[in-house]
Amino acid sequence: MAETNRQWILAQRPTGEPTHDDFELRETEKPTPDANEVLVDLSYMSVDPYMRGRMRDAESYAEPWDVGDPMQAGAVGTVEESNHPDFDPGDTVVGNLRWADYVAIDGAELSHVRTGDAPVSTALGVLGMPGRTAYFGLYDVGEPTPGDTVVVSGAAGAVGSTVGQLAKLAGCEVVGYAGSDEKVRYLEDELGYDRGINYEDEDVRDALRDATDGVDIYYDNVGGPITDAVMDHLNVDARVVVCGQIAHYNDTERPTGPRHFGNLIQTRARVEGILVRDFAPRFQQATERLAEWVASGDLTYRETVTDGLENAPDAFLGLFEGENIGKQLVKLD
Amino acid sequence: MAETNRQWILAQRPTGEPTHDDFELRETEKPTPDANEVLVDLSYMSVDPYMRGRMRDAESYAEPWDVGDPMQAGAVGTVEESNHPDFDPGDTVVGNLRWADYVAIDGAELSHVRTGDAPVSTALGVLGMPGRTAYFGLYDVGEPTPGDTVVVSGAAGAVGSTVGQLAKLAGCEVVGYAGSDEKVRYLEDELGYDRGINYEDEDVRDALRDATDGVDIYYDNVGGPITDAVMDHLNVDARVVVCGQIAHYNDTERPTGPRHFGNLIQTRARVEGILVRDFAPRFQQATERLAEWVASGDLTYRETVTDGLENAPDAFLGLFEGENIGKQLVKLD
C-alpha cells in the first residue's frame, strides 16, 4: 500500500497580491530516500515574507522558484528513515524543506534541532532564521550602544518582536510600529517596548516625534510611509538596518517615495541591508545565546499556528494582512 | 581717506533656482581688526554647491544664513594687519570667510596655507575642503579594495575629479558621469578614468551596463536619475558614499524617486553620508598626502576661475549648470 504525500506547487506567478490560484496542492507517492538521503516527516513549516520574492521571476539573492515546482519552506520534522550517517530515525531535524507532508533530502541539507528546553517549533522562530536575523541585524549591523533609541517596524512580527527585546538587553530605548491595539499592547506589556505605535490609528510621523527626539537605530522590516517617517527623524550617525520591505513585496511597479539621500548627508547615517545567511559561520553562537535568553525568560516569543498543510497558503497570505503575532507557523501533524 | 570693502549679502531666500535678485553687493568701510582679530585681504573665494543649503531656512548640519547678512565662503588671502599672535602681515591664510574684498576675523578661525609648491588657490580645491572630502569619503567611507569598480557622479567637479584619481591610486576601475564631451575627455585623457559617460547624450543605465558588470563603490555627488541607475547595478557588499545631491538642491518640493531599500537587501550594500568636518582631527594627514600626490604628478587638478568679486553670483549659479571643470573659484585681486 503506497502511502501518499501532499505538497504545494507554485501553480503560477502572482501578479500583485498572491491568491489561492497561485498554489496547487498535489498528491504524490510518499518519497523513498536515495543514497545519503533522509526521509523527514514534517511537524511544522514556516511561512515568511521573503517567499513572495521567490515566487517572482526576478534576479535576487536566491533563485526564483519555477512554476510547477514544489514550494520550499523552512521546516522541522522527525527522521523516519535515514541513509545518511549523521541522522537516525526519530531525530528531530530542521532545514530548508518543502510545503509538504514528507520530504526526502540529502542529509547535508539538514541540521539537528537544538532548542534546549524550548519546543521544536522555535527552531523556525526565535531560535531559527528569524531570531538569528534579529540578532545579527541588530547587533552586527545596527551596532547598538546603551542609551540609543531603536525604532522597529513590523515590531510584533517574528523578527521585530525579537529585535525589540534584544535592543532592551543592549540597554536601548525601544519604539515599535505595529498594526493593531492588540499588537501594541503585546509590544508594551510583554516585550518591554517603551512605546508602541499603532500605525493604523496614529499619524506615523507625529507619534514618532512624540515618542522620541531622534532615532539612533531603525530596524526596518516594512518600508513605505513608516520608513519615510523614521528616515526624516534620524540622529547624527544613525544606523538603518534594512531587513524587509513587506509593504512593497506585492507591488506590481517599482515603488517610489521620497528620496532619503539628502538626510544621509545631514546625519551621516548609514543604511545597510541584512541577509542572515551572510552570518552562517556564527549561527551557532547566536542560537546558543538566544536559547539561553529564552531559558532565562529574558526573551519571550509568540507563535501564530495555522493547522494543516492544506491551510498553508492562508497562513502565507495572512502575513500581508498582518494577521500574525510573532512567528507564523503551519502545523503539519 | 576711508577705504571701502564690498561684500555680498543674502538679499532674499531663493525659491528653486537662485537668481541674481537673491544677492546684493553692498559697499561698507574696510573693517578694522579688534583684539585677536586679523584683517585679511582675500585673493580667492570658493563657491560650492553646499551654499545652496545655507540659503535655505531649514534645519541642517549647519545654521542657515540670515537674510540681510553677509554670505560666507571658504577663501584664501593675505594678512594685512594682525592682532593675533599666530599671524603676521604677509602671511597667507585660509578659512571660512566671506564673499568680500576684506574680512576682519578672529585668528582662531584662520589657518596658515600649506600647499608646498602648489598655488595658494589649491587650498580651496584639491588641497582644501573638496580634496579632503574626496579623500575621506572614498577611503574611509567607501573603503576601496584593489579591483573594485568605482562609479563617480559629478566626476569632473572639484570633488569628483579628485575621487576618480584617488580610486585609481587604490587600484580600482573607475567610471565617471559628466555632462559634456569635453568633460568626458577630461576624465579619460587627464584623470585616468577608465570610462566617462556623458549623461546628456547617453542612456545613464545602458552606458553603465556597458561599462561594468557591477558597481562596488558609488561616490554620489549628484542624486537623481544617475543615482537611480547606479543603485540598480550594485554588487554584493557595495558601498555608496553620499556626498552631494546637487540635482535636488533647487527642488521646491521634497524630491521623489524609486525606492532603493529593496536593492540593499539583495546586495547588503551600505549607503552612508559623508561630511568632511567629521574628519577634522585627520585633516593634516589628508592634506599632506594630497600635496605629495600633487607634487609627484599622481594627482592633477583643474580650476575654473571667474574674475572679480562682482561676478561671484555668476560663478555660483554656474555650478548648477555644470559650467565648471574642476574647482570653481572667484579671483578677488
XYZ file of C-alpha atoms in Angstrom:
666
model
C 0.000 0.000 0.000
C 1.767 3.140 -1.226
C 1.355 5.969 1.253
C 0.705 9.382 -0.197
C 2.445 12.692 0.195
C 0.859 16.066 -0.355
C 2.897 19.043 -1.480
C 2.156 22.554 -2.602
C 3.231 23.519 -6.108
C 3.739 27.039 -7.440
C 0.882 26.964 -9.953
C 1.578 30.379 -11.440
C 3.488 33.523 -10.607
C 1.331 36.000 -8.670
C 0.669 39.461 -10.024
C 0.437 41.816 -7.085
C -1.173 40.246 -4.034
C -0.926 36.437 -4.247
C -4.183 34.468 -4.398
C -5.160 30.841 -3.904
C -4.938 30.343 -7.657
C -1.181 30.666 -7.412
C -0.938 27.473 -5.326
C -1.818 23.898 -6.170
C -1.901 21.050 -3.647
C -0.681 17.964 -5.448
C -0.811 14.397 -4.173
C 2.095 12.112 -4.989
C 3.618 8.980 -3.610
C 5.459 9.221 -0.353
C 9.118 9.629 -1.348
C 11.769 6.987 -0.789
C 15.191 8.220 0.313
C 18.108 7.601 -2.043
C 21.724 7.197 -1.021
C 22.691 9.823 1.578
C 19.093 10.975 1.755
C 16.879 11.231 4.784
C 13.100 10.858 4.808
C 11.601 13.544 7.036
C 8.039 13.596 8.386
C 7.375 17.321 8.751
C 5.961 18.704 12.011
C 5.976 22.463 11.382
C 6.687 24.574 8.379
C 7.359 28.265 8.293
C 5.781 30.860 6.046
C 7.807 34.026 5.651
C 7.512 37.269 3.724
C 10.699 36.511 1.759
C 8.815 33.725 -0.022
C 6.972 36.344 -2.039
C 10.315 37.145 -3.649
C 10.877 33.505 -4.585
C 7.540 33.466 -6.419
C 8.709 36.309 -8.635
C 10.794 35.709 -11.747
C 13.446 38.292 -10.916
C 17.136 38.425 -10.184
C 17.642 38.237 -6.437
C 19.919 36.825 -3.763
C 18.302 33.416 -4.349
C 16.970 31.615 -7.378
C 13.248 32.116 -8.028
C 11.027 29.054 -7.713
C 9.907 27.596 -11.014
C 6.261 27.371 -11.890
C 5.216 23.732 -11.496
C 7.842 23.002 -8.874
C 7.248 22.275 -5.184
C 7.454 25.315 -2.938
C 10.185 25.464 -0.326
C 9.965 26.340 3.359
C 11.986 26.191 6.495
C 10.567 23.211 8.391
C 11.184 20.935 11.338
C 10.324 17.272 11.402
C 11.212 13.802 12.522
C 13.528 11.446 10.678
C 11.556 8.396 9.572
C 14.259 6.709 7.528
C 17.901 7.631 7.039
C 20.595 6.727 4.510
C 22.882 9.392 5.912
C 25.408 8.681 8.671
C 24.585 11.821 10.678
C 20.901 11.044 11.181
C 18.884 8.252 12.752
C 15.175 7.540 12.766
C 13.481 9.581 15.494
C 15.928 12.516 15.241
C 14.408 15.978 15.118
C 15.803 17.956 12.220
C 15.446 21.352 10.608
C 16.240 22.562 7.126
C 15.030 24.292 4.028
C 12.416 21.698 3.052
C 9.088 21.987 1.326
C 5.445 22.830 1.773
C 4.770 19.098 2.153
C 3.920 16.211 4.468
C 7.164 14.369 3.727
C 10.470 15.237 2.156
C 13.391 13.044 1.112
C 16.502 15.159 1.069
C 20.287 14.857 1.219
C 21.317 14.771 4.876
C 23.832 17.525 4.145
C 20.859 19.887 3.850
C 19.628 19.091 7.376
C 20.653 20.089 10.879
C 19.813 18.558 14.226
C 17.382 20.721 16.178
C 18.967 22.132 19.308
C 16.439 24.165 21.240
C 17.293 23.174 24.807
C 14.046 23.137 26.710
C 12.076 25.146 24.162
C 9.547 23.495 21.833
C 10.901 22.327 18.481
C 8.770 24.898 16.679
C 11.126 27.592 18.000
C 13.742 26.259 15.570
C 11.698 28.105 12.929
C 11.223 31.249 15.009
C 13.026 32.777 17.914
C 15.784 30.120 17.767
C 15.752 29.869 13.994
C 16.162 32.085 10.986
C 14.027 34.982 12.287
C 15.754 35.028 15.668
C 19.192 34.966 14.092
C 18.148 37.668 11.623
C 17.154 39.860 14.560
C 20.412 39.037 16.362
C 22.833 39.786 13.538
C 20.798 42.620 12.064
C 20.557 44.480 15.337
C 23.906 43.656 16.917
C 26.208 43.445 13.905
C 24.624 45.900 11.501
C 22.808 48.197 13.943
C 25.656 48.245 16.489
C 23.585 49.403 19.474
C 25.082 51.398 22.332
C 23.271 51.676 25.682
C 21.098 54.781 25.596
C 20.411 54.537 21.854
C 16.858 54.947 20.650
C 15.892 51.991 18.479
C 12.803 52.023 16.268
C 11.443 48.777 14.834
C 8.831 48.425 12.107
C 6.863 45.220 11.900
C 7.575 45.152 15.617
C 5.129 42.399 16.542
C 6.302 40.014 13.830
C 8.731 37.127 14.140
C 11.816 39.267 13.600
C 10.585 42.533 15.101
C 9.377 41.008 18.353
C 12.871 39.620 18.891
C 14.682 42.803 17.803
C 12.864 44.890 20.411
C 13.803 42.549 23.239
C 17.420 42.273 22.063
C 17.571 46.075 21.971
C 16.339 46.231 25.565
C 19.023 43.716 26.542
C 21.543 46.115 24.990
C 20.286 48.989 27.130
C 18.339 50.859 24.472
C 15.058 52.757 24.435
C 12.769 50.934 22.021
C 9.829 52.159 19.963
C 7.825 49.795 17.750
C 5.291 50.171 14.970
C 2.526 47.581 14.721
C -0.883 47.434 13.092
C -3.401 46.930 15.906
C -4.075 47.860 19.520
C -3.654 44.225 20.480
C -0.188 44.183 18.954
C 0.742 47.466 20.613
C -0.300 46.041 23.977
C 1.834 42.997 23.199
C 4.830 45.246 22.482
C 4.445 47.312 25.613
C 3.179 44.711 28.097
C 5.027 41.555 27.103
C 8.069 42.525 25.051
C 9.190 45.530 27.078
C 8.939 48.071 24.270
C 8.947 51.554 25.773
C 6.357 52.719 23.278
C 4.218 51.032 20.661
C 2.655 52.975 17.808
C -0.469 51.680 16.093
C 0.193 52.804 12.531
C -3.428 52.173 11.576
C -4.716 54.707 14.107
C -1.898 57.161 14.720
C -0.060 59.547 12.436
C 3.216 57.714 11.898
C 5.252 60.950 11.944
C 3.580 62.724 14.851
C 3.591 59.617 17.021
C 7.305 59.112 16.408
C 8.094 62.722 17.320
C 6.034 62.273 20.480
C 7.905 59.098 21.323
C 11.478 60.290 20.798
C 13.654 63.288 19.961
C 15.559 61.263 17.398
C 16.365 57.784 16.208
C 19.775 56.125 16.505
C 18.879 52.753 15.008
C 15.993 51.946 12.697
C 15.353 48.256 12.120
C 13.177 48.198 9.020
C 11.010 45.192 8.226
C 8.393 47.081 6.296
C 9.295 50.063 4.071
C 6.668 52.532 2.895
C 5.393 55.538 4.864
C 6.665 54.282 8.225
C 10.178 54.132 6.840
C 9.778 57.595 5.330
C 8.750 58.965 8.720
C 11.697 57.392 10.521
C 14.206 58.459 7.854
C 13.155 62.058 8.483
C 13.833 61.722 12.223
C 17.314 60.184 12.347
C 20.023 61.343 14.717
C 23.560 62.063 13.604
C 25.437 58.799 12.908
C 22.216 56.760 12.919
C 22.168 53.212 11.547
C 19.343 51.867 9.415
C 19.106 48.086 9.144
C 17.147 47.121 6.056
C 15.780 43.666 6.760
C 12.435 43.528 4.970
C 10.153 45.639 2.834
C 6.877 43.771 3.115
C 4.889 46.891 2.194
C 6.363 46.566 -1.291
C 6.553 42.843 -1.966
C 3.229 42.811 -3.780
C 3.879 45.992 -5.751
C 3.473 45.469 -9.473
C 5.543 48.516 -10.347
C 8.797 49.737 -8.896
C 7.774 51.549 -5.708
C 8.551 55.238 -5.429
C 8.750 57.555 -2.475
C 10.633 60.490 -1.001
C 14.357 60.476 -1.617
C 16.361 59.951 1.560
C 19.947 60.552 0.440
C 19.836 64.213 1.495
C 19.050 63.104 5.050
C 22.071 60.845 4.973
C 24.386 63.779 4.313
C 22.730 65.778 7.104
C 23.057 62.925 9.589
C 25.938 60.869 8.151
C 23.610 57.956 8.788
C 24.422 54.516 7.437
C 21.811 52.384 5.703
C 22.690 48.738 5.229
C 20.927 45.608 4.109
C 20.967 42.392 6.160
C 20.686 38.856 4.875
C 21.110 36.334 7.628
C 22.897 33.706 5.580
C 25.932 36.018 5.365
C 26.442 35.241 9.065
C 26.332 31.454 8.704
C 29.728 30.890 10.370
C 28.290 32.386 13.566
C 24.826 30.784 13.558
C 25.723 28.508 16.450
C 26.873 31.407 18.614
C 23.644 33.298 18.006
C 21.393 30.309 18.532
C 23.076 29.410 21.807
C 22.716 32.918 23.178
C 19.118 33.213 22.065
C 18.353 29.841 23.683
C 19.924 30.974 26.959
C 17.802 34.104 26.956
C 14.667 32.101 26.217
C 15.539 29.743 29.058
C 16.166 32.640 31.468
C 12.956 34.396 30.454
C 14.802 37.429 29.077
C 13.494 36.620 25.638
C 9.873 35.688 25.059
C 8.111 34.781 21.856
C 4.702 34.061 20.460
C 3.652 31.801 17.645
C 0.590 32.042 15.459
C -0.111 28.480 14.403
C -2.290 27.525 11.453
C -3.390 23.901 11.464
C -2.899 21.621 8.488
C -0.816 21.670 5.319
C -3.975 22.364 3.332
C -4.167 25.786 5.028
C -0.566 26.816 4.355
C -1.490 29.331 1.618
C -3.906 31.031 4.032
C -1.122 31.330 6.585
C 1.178 32.811 3.946
C -1.401 35.254 2.615
C -2.187 36.336 6.166
C 1.362 37.715 6.527
C 0.486 40.509 4.123
C -2.616 41.353 6.167
C -0.641 41.397 9.415
C -2.746 38.602 10.823
C 0.092 37.024 12.782
C 1.548 37.989 16.111
C 5.052 36.639 16.433
C 6.096 33.733 14.252
C 3.565 32.412 11.728
C 3.767 28.610 11.522
C 1.825 25.813 9.899
C 1.379 22.666 11.991
C 1.574 19.593 9.812
C 0.803 16.594 12.029
C 40.570 108.528 3.331
C 38.424 105.543 4.410
C 38.979 102.603 2.079
C 35.897 100.655 1.074
C 35.022 96.991 1.274
C 32.491 95.231 -0.896
C 30.612 92.203 0.322
C 27.741 90.115 -0.946
C 24.600 89.987 1.206
C 21.870 87.348 1.082
C 19.102 89.649 -0.163
C 16.351 87.049 -0.050
C 15.960 83.299 0.153
C 15.797 81.726 -3.308
C 12.801 79.708 -4.383
C 14.029 76.956 -6.665
C 16.937 78.000 -8.849
C 18.705 81.018 -7.298
C 18.748 84.264 -9.322
C 20.716 87.496 -9.167
C 17.886 89.055 -7.143
C 18.868 86.838 -4.220
C 22.246 88.597 -3.904
C 23.099 92.199 -3.089
C 26.596 93.695 -3.359
C 26.939 96.175 -0.522
C 29.738 98.680 -0.044
C 30.905 99.352 3.502
C 34.006 100.673 5.170
C 37.053 98.478 5.152
C 36.945 96.699 8.519
C 39.400 97.320 11.354
C 40.567 94.286 13.301
C 39.627 94.122 17.010
C 41.590 92.336 19.696
C 42.686 88.882 18.480
C 41.362 89.650 15.026
C 43.188 89.546 11.735
C 42.449 91.702 8.703
C 42.591 89.539 5.571
C 42.792 90.801 2.007
C 41.074 87.995 0.067
C 42.762 86.527 -3.020
C 40.370 83.716 -3.958
C 36.985 82.636 -2.703
C 35.261 79.352 -3.319
C 31.709 78.804 -4.487
C 30.332 75.386 -3.642
C 27.036 73.543 -4.087
C 26.590 73.243 -0.306
C 25.996 77.005 -0.179
C 22.568 76.461 -1.674
C 21.654 74.705 1.581
C 22.829 77.659 3.676
C 20.488 79.962 1.703
C 17.525 77.829 2.723
C 15.752 78.298 6.061
C 15.845 74.656 7.065
C 17.335 72.506 9.770
C 20.655 71.139 8.590
C 24.143 70.263 9.760
C 24.937 73.984 9.768
C 22.959 77.122 10.570
C 21.265 78.772 7.605
C 22.474 82.222 6.614
C 20.158 85.025 7.628
C 18.639 87.299 5.045
C 20.483 90.625 5.187
C 23.690 89.055 6.461
C 26.968 88.711 4.559
C 27.404 85.425 2.726
C 30.195 83.089 3.786
C 32.762 81.263 1.686
C 35.946 79.345 2.022
C 38.639 81.800 0.955
C 42.376 82.374 0.909
C 44.035 85.735 1.361
C 46.926 87.702 2.728
C 47.128 89.060 6.251
C 47.221 92.855 6.095
C 47.050 93.566 9.825
C 47.103 91.171 12.777
C 46.130 91.412 16.433
C 46.543 87.672 16.833
C 49.852 86.108 17.947
C 49.753 83.309 15.328
C 49.595 85.582 12.285
C 51.788 88.297 10.828
C 51.229 90.697 7.957
C 52.048 88.999 4.673
C 51.006 85.528 5.871
C 48.824 83.538 3.527
C 45.754 82.204 5.336
C 42.642 80.170 4.638
C 39.338 79.968 6.475
C 35.599 80.204 6.264
C 35.435 83.894 5.368
C 33.018 85.887 3.260
C 32.062 86.839 -0.248
C 34.047 90.065 0.268
C 37.192 92.047 -0.541
C 38.322 92.164 3.101
C 37.401 90.345 6.270
C 38.368 91.037 9.877
C 38.068 87.781 11.789
C 39.306 86.125 14.976
C 42.631 84.485 14.241
C 41.297 81.271 15.757
C 39.137 80.915 12.643
C 42.126 81.006 10.296
C 44.809 78.539 9.268
C 48.135 79.071 7.579
C 48.086 77.876 3.988
C 50.411 74.945 3.436
C 50.362 73.909 -0.184
C 54.034 73.108 -0.726
C 54.806 74.118 -4.280
C 51.198 74.306 -5.429
C 49.450 77.660 -5.969
C 47.582 79.024 -2.957
C 44.256 78.605 -4.766
C 44.629 74.842 -4.286
C 43.905 75.419 -0.585
C 40.286 75.828 -1.718
C 40.332 72.850 -4.064
C 42.453 69.757 -4.359
C 44.343 70.576 -1.133
C 41.328 72.036 0.621
C 37.828 71.058 1.564
C 36.930 69.358 -1.755
C 40.157 67.346 -1.813
C 39.725 66.205 1.769
C 36.085 65.377 1.103
C 37.198 63.130 -1.740
C 39.917 61.579 0.433
C 37.816 60.716 3.471
C 34.667 59.949 1.503
C 36.402 57.486 -0.773
C 38.967 55.967 1.577
C 37.156 55.989 4.916
C 33.538 55.587 3.864
C 33.960 53.848 0.516
C 36.789 51.564 1.708
C 38.170 50.659 -1.718
C 39.926 47.382 -2.398
C 42.116 46.927 -5.484
C 39.960 45.539 -8.271
C 36.817 47.310 -7.105
C 34.717 49.134 -9.649
C 34.131 52.702 -8.519
C 31.496 54.930 -10.110
C 31.572 58.683 -9.547
C 28.818 61.160 -10.385
C 29.749 64.789 -10.863
C 33.041 63.255 -11.927
C 34.576 66.368 -13.473
C 33.797 68.613 -10.492
C 36.085 69.621 -7.665
C 35.348 66.560 -5.557
C 34.665 64.048 -8.327
C 37.828 64.806 -10.292
C 39.826 64.007 -7.171
C 37.810 60.916 -6.218
C 38.473 59.281 -9.570
C 42.225 59.746 -9.284
C 42.296 58.579 -5.670
C 40.389 55.486 -6.739
C 42.983 54.772 -9.427
C 45.734 55.149 -6.805
C 43.852 52.490 -4.803
C 43.906 50.074 -7.733
C 40.288 50.413 -8.804
C 38.487 50.529 -12.116
C 36.808 53.926 -12.350
C 33.760 55.081 -14.281
C 32.581 58.685 -14.156
C 29.445 60.550 -15.165
C 29.831 64.080 -16.502
C 27.704 66.442 -18.559
C 29.647 67.143 -21.760
C 32.014 65.530 -24.225
C 34.725 67.945 -23.134
C 34.346 66.766 -19.553
C 34.344 63.117 -20.582
C 37.568 63.668 -22.488
C 38.981 65.307 -19.368
C 38.027 62.260 -17.294
C 39.520 59.766 -19.699
C 42.537 61.659 -21.017
C 43.736 63.608 -17.991
C 42.328 62.000 -14.856
C 42.793 58.373 -15.808
C 39.147 57.367 -15.597
C 38.674 54.068 -17.417
C 35.377 55.248 -18.848
C 33.482 58.515 -18.876
C 29.760 58.668 -19.551
C 28.184 61.825 -20.962
C 24.833 61.758 -19.189
C 23.438 64.365 -21.550
C 23.974 62.144 -24.584
C 23.972 58.556 -23.325
C 21.348 56.493 -21.548
C 22.639 56.530 -17.996
C 21.586 52.904 -17.381
C 22.693 51.351 -20.659
C 26.030 53.129 -20.588
C 26.717 51.885 -17.070
C 25.882 48.317 -18.010
C 28.210 48.644 -20.986
C 30.955 49.976 -18.763
C 30.827 47.429 -15.948
C 29.208 44.233 -14.740
C 28.537 45.762 -11.340
C 29.480 48.564 -9.005
C 31.432 48.109 -5.765
C 31.622 51.764 -4.737
C 29.368 54.589 -5.843
C 30.557 58.070 -4.909
C 27.447 60.208 -5.312
C 27.750 63.951 -5.764
C 24.536 64.362 -7.704
C 21.444 62.252 -6.912
C 18.574 61.955 -9.412
C 18.406 59.508 -12.327
C 22.147 58.798 -12.372
C 21.953 57.627 -8.781
C 18.881 55.545 -9.575
C 20.759 53.829 -12.387
C 23.778 53.049 -10.225
C 21.654 51.831 -7.286
C 20.156 49.246 -9.632
C 23.593 47.954 -10.639
C 25.331 47.423 -7.285
C 27.410 44.386 -6.456
C 27.021 42.433 -3.238
C 28.532 44.361 -0.320
C 28.725 47.580 -2.325
C 29.336 50.903 -0.593
C 27.514 54.074 -1.563
C 29.102 57.321 -0.394
C 26.515 60.083 -0.331
C 28.485 63.309 -0.644
C 26.212 65.657 -2.575
C 22.820 65.796 -4.227
C 23.155 68.829 -6.471
C 20.345 67.608 -8.726
C 17.961 68.281 -5.838
C 19.312 71.424 -4.172
C 16.974 73.695 -6.121
C 13.916 71.459 -5.718
C 10.980 73.307 -4.226
C 9.283 70.115 -3.091
C 10.704 67.031 -1.442
C 12.187 65.037 -4.320
C 10.786 61.588 -5.002
C 12.148 58.648 -6.909
C 12.394 54.887 -6.979
C 12.819 53.252 -3.591
C 16.226 51.628 -3.174
C 15.915 49.738 0.106
C 14.948 46.513 -1.656
C 18.242 46.632 -3.549
C 20.066 46.975 -0.263
C 18.654 43.691 0.989
C 19.582 41.973 -2.283
C 23.121 43.291 -2.185
C 23.654 44.011 1.534
C 25.043 47.286 0.267
C 25.835 50.079 2.687
C 24.789 53.671 1.986
C 26.418 56.320 4.124
C 26.602 60.100 4.199
C 29.916 61.970 4.361
C 30.512 65.395 5.858
C 34.170 66.294 5.802
C 34.198 68.198 9.075
C 33.655 64.907 10.934
C 37.238 64.071 9.950
C 38.789 67.302 11.267
C 41.303 65.522 13.525
C 42.852 63.980 10.413
C 42.778 66.970 8.064
C 46.522 67.411 8.255
C 47.186 63.796 7.301
C 44.931 64.076 4.273
C 46.289 67.421 3.127
C 49.880 66.221 3.357
C 49.187 63.128 1.314
C 47.218 65.039 -1.277
C 50.042 67.592 -1.531
C 52.583 64.810 -2.066
C 50.497 63.349 -4.861
C 50.090 66.746 -6.474
C 53.851 67.277 -6.243
C 54.576 63.844 -7.744
C 52.068 64.344 -10.539
C 49.890 61.462 -9.378
C 47.075 63.891 -8.679
C 46.154 66.609 -11.126
C 43.511 69.271 -10.875
C 41.845 71.994 -12.834
C 40.371 75.255 -11.722
C 37.660 77.300 -13.372
C 38.374 80.860 -12.320
C 35.850 83.686 -12.510
C 37.378 87.134 -12.243
C 36.154 89.698 -9.756
C 34.017 89.693 -6.645
C 31.231 91.335 -8.611
C 30.898 88.123 -10.646
C 30.717 85.721 -7.679
C 26.963 85.087 -8.061
C 27.527 84.100 -11.697
C 30.198 81.649 -10.618
C 27.859 80.179 -8.015
C 24.873 79.936 -10.369
C 27.100 78.276 -12.950
C 27.611 75.299 -10.610
C 24.015 74.268 -11.185
C 24.532 74.446 -14.932
C 27.690 72.370 -14.743
C 29.732 75.209 -16.235
C 32.845 74.419 -14.234
C 35.505 71.818 -14.818
C 37.289 71.075 -11.574
C 37.179 73.613 -8.799
C 35.119 76.769 -9.355
C 36.882 79.796 -7.857
C 36.423 83.532 -7.838
C 39.623 85.582 -8.103
C 39.407 88.689 -5.982
C 42.556 90.701 -6.661
